Coordinates of C-alpha atoms in Angstrom, one line a residue:
X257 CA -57.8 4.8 44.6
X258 CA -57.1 7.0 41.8
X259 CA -55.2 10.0 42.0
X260 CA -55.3 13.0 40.8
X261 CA -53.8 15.0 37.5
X262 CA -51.6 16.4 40.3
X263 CA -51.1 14.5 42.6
X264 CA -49.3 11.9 39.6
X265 CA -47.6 14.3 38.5
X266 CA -46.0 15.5 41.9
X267 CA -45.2 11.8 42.5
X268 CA -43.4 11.8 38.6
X269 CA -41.6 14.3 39.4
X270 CA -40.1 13.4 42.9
X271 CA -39.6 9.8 41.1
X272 CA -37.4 11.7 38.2
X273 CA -35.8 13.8 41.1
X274 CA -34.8 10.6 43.5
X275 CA -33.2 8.6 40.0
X276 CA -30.6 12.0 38.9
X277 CA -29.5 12.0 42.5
X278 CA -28.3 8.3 42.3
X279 CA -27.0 9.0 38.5
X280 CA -29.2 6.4 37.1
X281 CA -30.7 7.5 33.4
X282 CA -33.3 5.9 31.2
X283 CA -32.1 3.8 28.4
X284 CA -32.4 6.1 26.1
X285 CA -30.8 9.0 27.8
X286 CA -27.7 6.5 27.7
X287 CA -25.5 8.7 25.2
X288 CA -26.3 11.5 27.4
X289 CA -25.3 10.5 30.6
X290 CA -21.8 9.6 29.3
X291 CA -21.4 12.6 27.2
X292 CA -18.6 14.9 27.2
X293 CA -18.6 18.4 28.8
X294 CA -20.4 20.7 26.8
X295 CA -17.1 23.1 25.8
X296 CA -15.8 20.6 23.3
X297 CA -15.6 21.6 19.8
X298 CA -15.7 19.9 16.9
X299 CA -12.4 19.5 15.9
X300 CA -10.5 19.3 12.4
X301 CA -8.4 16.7 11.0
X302 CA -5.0 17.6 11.2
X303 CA -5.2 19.9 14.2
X304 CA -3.0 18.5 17.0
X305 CA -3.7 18.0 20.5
X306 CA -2.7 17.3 24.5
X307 CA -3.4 14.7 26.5
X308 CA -4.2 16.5 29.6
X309 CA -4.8 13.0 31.9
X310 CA -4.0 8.9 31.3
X311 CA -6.8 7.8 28.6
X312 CA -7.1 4.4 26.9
X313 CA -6.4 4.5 23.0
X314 CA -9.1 2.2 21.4
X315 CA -9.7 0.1 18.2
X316 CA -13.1 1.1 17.7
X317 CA -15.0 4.3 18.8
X318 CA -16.7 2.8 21.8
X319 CA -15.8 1.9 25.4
X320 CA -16.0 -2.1 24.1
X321 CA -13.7 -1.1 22.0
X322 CA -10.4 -3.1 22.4
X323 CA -7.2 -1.2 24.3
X324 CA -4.4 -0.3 21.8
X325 CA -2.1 1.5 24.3
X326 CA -2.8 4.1 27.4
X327 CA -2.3 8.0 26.4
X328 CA -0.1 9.4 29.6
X329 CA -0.1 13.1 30.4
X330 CA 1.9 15.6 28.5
X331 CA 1.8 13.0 25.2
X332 CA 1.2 15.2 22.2
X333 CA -1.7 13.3 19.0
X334 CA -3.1 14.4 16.0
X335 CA -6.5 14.9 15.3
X336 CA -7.3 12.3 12.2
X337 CA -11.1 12.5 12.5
X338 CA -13.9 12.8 14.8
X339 CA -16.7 10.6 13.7
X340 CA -19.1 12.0 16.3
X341 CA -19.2 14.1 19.4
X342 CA -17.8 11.6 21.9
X343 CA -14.8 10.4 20.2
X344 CA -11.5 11.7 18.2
X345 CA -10.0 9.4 16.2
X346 CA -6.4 10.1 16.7
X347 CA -2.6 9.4 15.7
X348 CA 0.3 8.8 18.6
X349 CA 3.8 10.2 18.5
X350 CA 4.5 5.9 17.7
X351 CA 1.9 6.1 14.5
X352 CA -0.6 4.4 16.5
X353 CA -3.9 5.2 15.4
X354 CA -7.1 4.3 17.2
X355 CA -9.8 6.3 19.2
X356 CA -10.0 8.5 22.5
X357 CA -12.5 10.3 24.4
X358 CA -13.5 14.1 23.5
X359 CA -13.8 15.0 26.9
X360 CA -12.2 18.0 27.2
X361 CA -10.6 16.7 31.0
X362 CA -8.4 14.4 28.9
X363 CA -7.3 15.8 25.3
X364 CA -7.0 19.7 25.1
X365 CA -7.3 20.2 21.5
X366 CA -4.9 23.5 19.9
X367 CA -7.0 25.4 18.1
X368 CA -4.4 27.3 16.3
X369 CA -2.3 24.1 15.0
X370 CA -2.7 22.8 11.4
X371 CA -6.4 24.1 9.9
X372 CA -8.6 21.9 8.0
X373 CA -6.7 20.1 4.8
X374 CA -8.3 20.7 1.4
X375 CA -10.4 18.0 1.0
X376 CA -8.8 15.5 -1.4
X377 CA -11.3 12.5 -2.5
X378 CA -10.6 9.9 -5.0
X379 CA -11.9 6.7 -6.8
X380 CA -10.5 2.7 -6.5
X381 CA -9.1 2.5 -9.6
X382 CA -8.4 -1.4 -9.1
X383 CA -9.4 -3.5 -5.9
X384 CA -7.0 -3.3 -3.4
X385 CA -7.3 -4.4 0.3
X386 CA -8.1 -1.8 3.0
X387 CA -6.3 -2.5 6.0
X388 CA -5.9 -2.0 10.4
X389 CA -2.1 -0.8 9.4
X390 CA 0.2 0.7 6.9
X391 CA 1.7 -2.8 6.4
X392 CA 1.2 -5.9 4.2
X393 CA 0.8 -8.1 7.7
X394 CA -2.3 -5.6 8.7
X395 CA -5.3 -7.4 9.1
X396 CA -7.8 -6.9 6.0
X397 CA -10.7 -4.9 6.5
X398 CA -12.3 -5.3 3.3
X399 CA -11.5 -5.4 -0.6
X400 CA -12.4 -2.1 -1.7
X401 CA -13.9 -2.1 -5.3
X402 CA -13.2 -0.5 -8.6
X403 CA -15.4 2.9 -8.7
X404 CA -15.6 3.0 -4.7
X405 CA -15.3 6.6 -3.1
X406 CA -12.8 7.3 -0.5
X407 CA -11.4 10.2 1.3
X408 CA -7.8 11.0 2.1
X409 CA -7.0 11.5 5.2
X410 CA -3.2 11.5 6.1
X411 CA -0.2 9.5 4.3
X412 CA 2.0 7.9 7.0
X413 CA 4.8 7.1 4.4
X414 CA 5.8 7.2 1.0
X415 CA 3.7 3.6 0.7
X416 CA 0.5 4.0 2.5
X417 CA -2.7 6.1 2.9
X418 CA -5.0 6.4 5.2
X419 CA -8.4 6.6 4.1
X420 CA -11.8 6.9 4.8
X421 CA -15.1 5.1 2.7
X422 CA -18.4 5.9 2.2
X423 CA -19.3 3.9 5.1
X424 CA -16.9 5.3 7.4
X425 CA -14.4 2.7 7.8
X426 CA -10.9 4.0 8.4
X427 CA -7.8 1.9 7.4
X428 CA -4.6 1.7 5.1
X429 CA -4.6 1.3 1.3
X430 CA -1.3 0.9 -0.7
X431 CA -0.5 4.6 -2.3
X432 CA 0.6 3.1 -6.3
X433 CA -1.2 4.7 -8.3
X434 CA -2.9 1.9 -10.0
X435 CA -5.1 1.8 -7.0
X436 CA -6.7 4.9 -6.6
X437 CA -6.9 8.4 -8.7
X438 CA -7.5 11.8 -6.4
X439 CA -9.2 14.6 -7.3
X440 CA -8.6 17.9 -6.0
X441 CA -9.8 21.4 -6.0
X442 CA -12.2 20.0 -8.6
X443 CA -9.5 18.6 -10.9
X444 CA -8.3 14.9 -11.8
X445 CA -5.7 12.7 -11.8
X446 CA -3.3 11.1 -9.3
X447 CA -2.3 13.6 -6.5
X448 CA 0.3 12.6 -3.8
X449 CA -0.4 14.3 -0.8
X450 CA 2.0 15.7 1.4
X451 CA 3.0 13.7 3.9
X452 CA 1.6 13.7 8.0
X453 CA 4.3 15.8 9.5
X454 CA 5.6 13.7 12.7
X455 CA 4.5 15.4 16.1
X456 CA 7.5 17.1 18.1
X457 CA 8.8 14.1 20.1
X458 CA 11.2 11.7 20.3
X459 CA 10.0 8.8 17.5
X460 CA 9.4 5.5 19.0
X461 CA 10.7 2.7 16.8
X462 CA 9.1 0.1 15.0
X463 CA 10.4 -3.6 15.4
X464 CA 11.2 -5.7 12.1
X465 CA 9.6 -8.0 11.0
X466 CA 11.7 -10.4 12.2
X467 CA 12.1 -9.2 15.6
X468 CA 8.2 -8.9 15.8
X469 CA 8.1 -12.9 15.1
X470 CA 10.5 -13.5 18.3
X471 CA 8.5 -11.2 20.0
X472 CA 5.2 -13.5 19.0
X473 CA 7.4 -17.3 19.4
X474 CA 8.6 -15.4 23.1
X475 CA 4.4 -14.6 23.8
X476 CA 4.1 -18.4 22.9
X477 CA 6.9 -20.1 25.4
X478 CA 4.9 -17.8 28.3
X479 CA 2.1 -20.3 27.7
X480 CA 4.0 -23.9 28.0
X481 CA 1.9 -26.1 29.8
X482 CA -1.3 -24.3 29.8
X483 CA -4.2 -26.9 30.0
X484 CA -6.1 -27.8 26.5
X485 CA -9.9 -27.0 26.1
X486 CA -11.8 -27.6 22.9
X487 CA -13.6 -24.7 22.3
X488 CA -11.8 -22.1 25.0
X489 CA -13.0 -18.9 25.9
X490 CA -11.4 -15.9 23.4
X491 CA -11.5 -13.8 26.7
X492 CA -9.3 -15.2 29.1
X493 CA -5.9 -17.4 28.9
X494 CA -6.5 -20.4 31.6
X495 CA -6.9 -22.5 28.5
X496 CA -6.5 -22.5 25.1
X497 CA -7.7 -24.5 21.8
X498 CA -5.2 -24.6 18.9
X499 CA -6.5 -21.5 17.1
X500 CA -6.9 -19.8 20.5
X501 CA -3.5 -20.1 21.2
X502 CA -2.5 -18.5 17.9
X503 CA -4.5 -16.2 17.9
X504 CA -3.6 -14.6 21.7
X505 CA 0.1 -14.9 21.1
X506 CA -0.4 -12.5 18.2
X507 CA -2.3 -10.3 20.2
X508 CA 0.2 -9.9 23.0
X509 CA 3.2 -9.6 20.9
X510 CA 2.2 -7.3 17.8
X511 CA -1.2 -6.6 19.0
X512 CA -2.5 -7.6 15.6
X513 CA -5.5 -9.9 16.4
X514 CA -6.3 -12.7 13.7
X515 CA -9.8 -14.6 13.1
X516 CA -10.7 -16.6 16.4
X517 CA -10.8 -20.2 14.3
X518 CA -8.4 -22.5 12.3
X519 CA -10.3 -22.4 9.3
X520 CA -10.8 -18.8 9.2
X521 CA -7.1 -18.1 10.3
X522 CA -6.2 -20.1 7.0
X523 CA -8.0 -18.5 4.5
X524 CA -6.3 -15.1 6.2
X525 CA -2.9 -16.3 5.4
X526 CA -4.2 -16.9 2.0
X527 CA -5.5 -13.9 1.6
X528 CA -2.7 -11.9 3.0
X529 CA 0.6 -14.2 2.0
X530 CA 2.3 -16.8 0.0
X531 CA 1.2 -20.1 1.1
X532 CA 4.0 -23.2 0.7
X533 CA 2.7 -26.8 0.4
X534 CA 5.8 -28.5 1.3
X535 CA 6.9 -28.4 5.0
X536 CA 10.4 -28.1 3.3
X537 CA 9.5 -23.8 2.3
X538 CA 8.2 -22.6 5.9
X539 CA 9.9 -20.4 7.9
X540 CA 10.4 -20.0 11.6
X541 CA 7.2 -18.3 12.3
X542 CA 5.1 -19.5 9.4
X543 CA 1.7 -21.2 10.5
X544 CA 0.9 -24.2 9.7
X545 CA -2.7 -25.9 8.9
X546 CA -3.3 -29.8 9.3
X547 CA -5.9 -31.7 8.5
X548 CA -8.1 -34.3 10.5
X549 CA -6.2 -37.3 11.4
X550 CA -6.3 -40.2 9.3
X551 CA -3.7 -42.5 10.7
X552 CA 0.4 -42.7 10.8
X553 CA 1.1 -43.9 7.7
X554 CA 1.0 -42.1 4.8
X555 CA -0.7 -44.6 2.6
X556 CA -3.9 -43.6 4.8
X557 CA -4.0 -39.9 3.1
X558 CA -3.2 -41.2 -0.5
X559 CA -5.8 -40.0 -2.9
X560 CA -7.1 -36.6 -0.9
X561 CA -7.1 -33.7 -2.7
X562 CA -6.1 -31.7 0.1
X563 CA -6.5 -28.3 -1.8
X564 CA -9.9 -29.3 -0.4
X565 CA -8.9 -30.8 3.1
X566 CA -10.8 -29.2 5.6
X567 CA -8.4 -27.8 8.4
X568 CA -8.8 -28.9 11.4
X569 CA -5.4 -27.9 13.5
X570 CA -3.1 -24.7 13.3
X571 CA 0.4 -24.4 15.2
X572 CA 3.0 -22.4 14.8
X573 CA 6.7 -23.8 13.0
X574 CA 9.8 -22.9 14.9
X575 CA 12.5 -24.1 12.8
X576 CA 14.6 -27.3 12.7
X577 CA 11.7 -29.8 12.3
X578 CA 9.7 -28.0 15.6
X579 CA 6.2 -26.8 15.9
X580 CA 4.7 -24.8 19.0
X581 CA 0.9 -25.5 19.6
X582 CA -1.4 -27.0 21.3
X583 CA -3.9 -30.0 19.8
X584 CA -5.5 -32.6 23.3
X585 CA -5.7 -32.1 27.0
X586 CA -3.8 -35.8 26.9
X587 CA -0.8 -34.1 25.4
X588 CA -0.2 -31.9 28.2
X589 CA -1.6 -28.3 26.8
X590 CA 1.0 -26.2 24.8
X591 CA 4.1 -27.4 23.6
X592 CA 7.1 -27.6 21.3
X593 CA 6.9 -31.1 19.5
X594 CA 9.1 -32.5 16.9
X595 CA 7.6 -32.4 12.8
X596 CA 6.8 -36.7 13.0
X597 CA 5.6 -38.0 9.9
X598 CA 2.1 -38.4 11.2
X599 CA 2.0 -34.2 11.3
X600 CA 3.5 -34.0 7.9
X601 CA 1.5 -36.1 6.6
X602 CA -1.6 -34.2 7.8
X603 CA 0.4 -30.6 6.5
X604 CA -2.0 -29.2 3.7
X605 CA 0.1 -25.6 3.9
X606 CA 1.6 -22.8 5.9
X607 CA 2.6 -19.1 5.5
X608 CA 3.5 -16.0 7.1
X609 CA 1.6 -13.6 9.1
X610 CA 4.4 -11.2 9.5
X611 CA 6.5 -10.2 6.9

């Protein structure tokens, strides 16, 4: 039977009315449904603001974005940017920088703190690496180009901006002024900006480098014994693979996360350090890159150009002839094993993450 232009609609319409009452909304309606309340405000970089209830910090602007700490009540931020109505990108009390909701039940933003900066944009002057930190050991987001336009944003110390590009990415550039050349109110030339004034708490302090690598080998000896598996899932830590291994210990001690294979993880160490080719130059916390296995002794690897050796292995060097890692479910999972000649052998080179 056919119903009526009424009758359809009167059954539309008590379909639309039964799906709001159980909260469900059509795809497309997805943004809206998770909205914030309709009494935020756009807010302006360099205002600061109060957490009003616990909220996650993210990496990215998005709820897959990963956690970079938990915002508790009463914890004072500053507003760095707010790339569109659902998120702030803000700074912690710590110098933690990541993203939070603009609902207005957890971040009251003070309208009468710091106004909008003048607007400072410049040009990369020479490539230089935009980083996740204001650190050398900050994972590279991208080589920004000579003739590239970027907005400044805040200057964390007397070594680092943070900047914006054209294509919205937010990170860290070095602040020598062979890098980049600011313009401002219209003029030219190389402008330092003043420095982020720190928000009005205690200041949290930052580990060294050297106490950030204990903290990483410490993450590491947690996981003695945990089963092998070629190819392990990046989300949970029942098993590792070699790179897996590396890469999560990072994660948990520094919270700086690496790429999610060997190969990759070595061309970030070149990219961000200087590589050794001789087990004799590494340093307790170096990593190390093997290639395949060819046999024990070394006549078997004579004649490979191992600037070309695919890696196929990456462990960690403790000191003293030791390595931490984790290469076979025969071996017994993750372990400390002595430097033998068959490893060394299969060395092609190492280098720091943290420095």
């Amino acid at each position: 039977m056919i119903k009526s232009h009424k009758q359809l609609t009167a059954s539309l319409l008590v379909s639309a009315a039964i799906v709001a009452g159980l909260g469900v909304s059509a795809p497309g309606n997805a943004a809206a449904a998770s909205s914030p309340s309709n009494s935020v405000m756009a807010a302006a970089a360099g205002q600061t603001a109060v957490i009003e209830a616990s909220v996650r910090l993210r990496s990215t602007p998005s709820t897959n974005g990963e956690v970079v700490k938990y915002l508790q009540k009463g914890d004072q931020v500053q507003i760095v940017a707010q790339p569109n109505s659902y998120w702030y990108q803000v700074k912690a009390a710590d110098g933690s920088v990541g993203y939070t909701s603009t609902d207005d039940k957890y971040i009251s933003v003070n309208s009468s703190s710091v106004g909008t900066p003048t607007a400072q944009t410049g040009t990369i002057k020479y490539g230089v690496n935009l980083r996740t930190v204001p650190s050398t050991s900050g994972k590279v987001l991208r080589l920004l180009k000579k003739g590239e336009q970027v907005q400044l944003l805040a200057q964390p110390n007397s070594s680092w901006y943070q900047i914006q590009t054209s294509d919205g990415s937010i990170g860290y550039i070095s602040s020598s002024d062979q890098y980049t050349s600011f313009a401002n109110n219209g003029g030219t030339g190389t402008v330092t900006p003043t420095p982020t004034p720190p928000a009005p708490v205690p200041p949290i302090s930052t580990p060294g480098a050297s106490a950030q690598i204990e903290s990483v080998i410490s993450a590491g000896m947690g996981y003695l014994g945990t089963p092998y598996e070629f190819g392990s899932s990046r989300y949970d830590t029942s098993t590792f693979d070699c790179s897996d291994f590396i890469r999560q210990i990072f994660m948990d001690a520094v919270n700086l996360k690496l790429p999610a294979d060997s190969r990759q993880q070595g061309d970030w160490v070149k990219s961000n350090s200087t590589v050794v080719t001789s087990t004799s130059g590494l340093k307790r916390g170096d990593l190390m890159f093997f290639m395949d296995y060819k046999g024990n002794s070394a006549s078997a690897y004579e004649g490979i150009d191992k600037s070309k050796a695919r890696i196929s292995h990456v462990a960690m060097y403790l000191g003293d002839g030791q390595v931490l890692h984790t290469y076979s479910v025969a071996s017994g999972g993750v372990k400390v094993d002595k430097l033998s000649a068959s490893w060394t052998n299969r060395f092609l080179f190492g280098g720091s993450v943290i420095r």
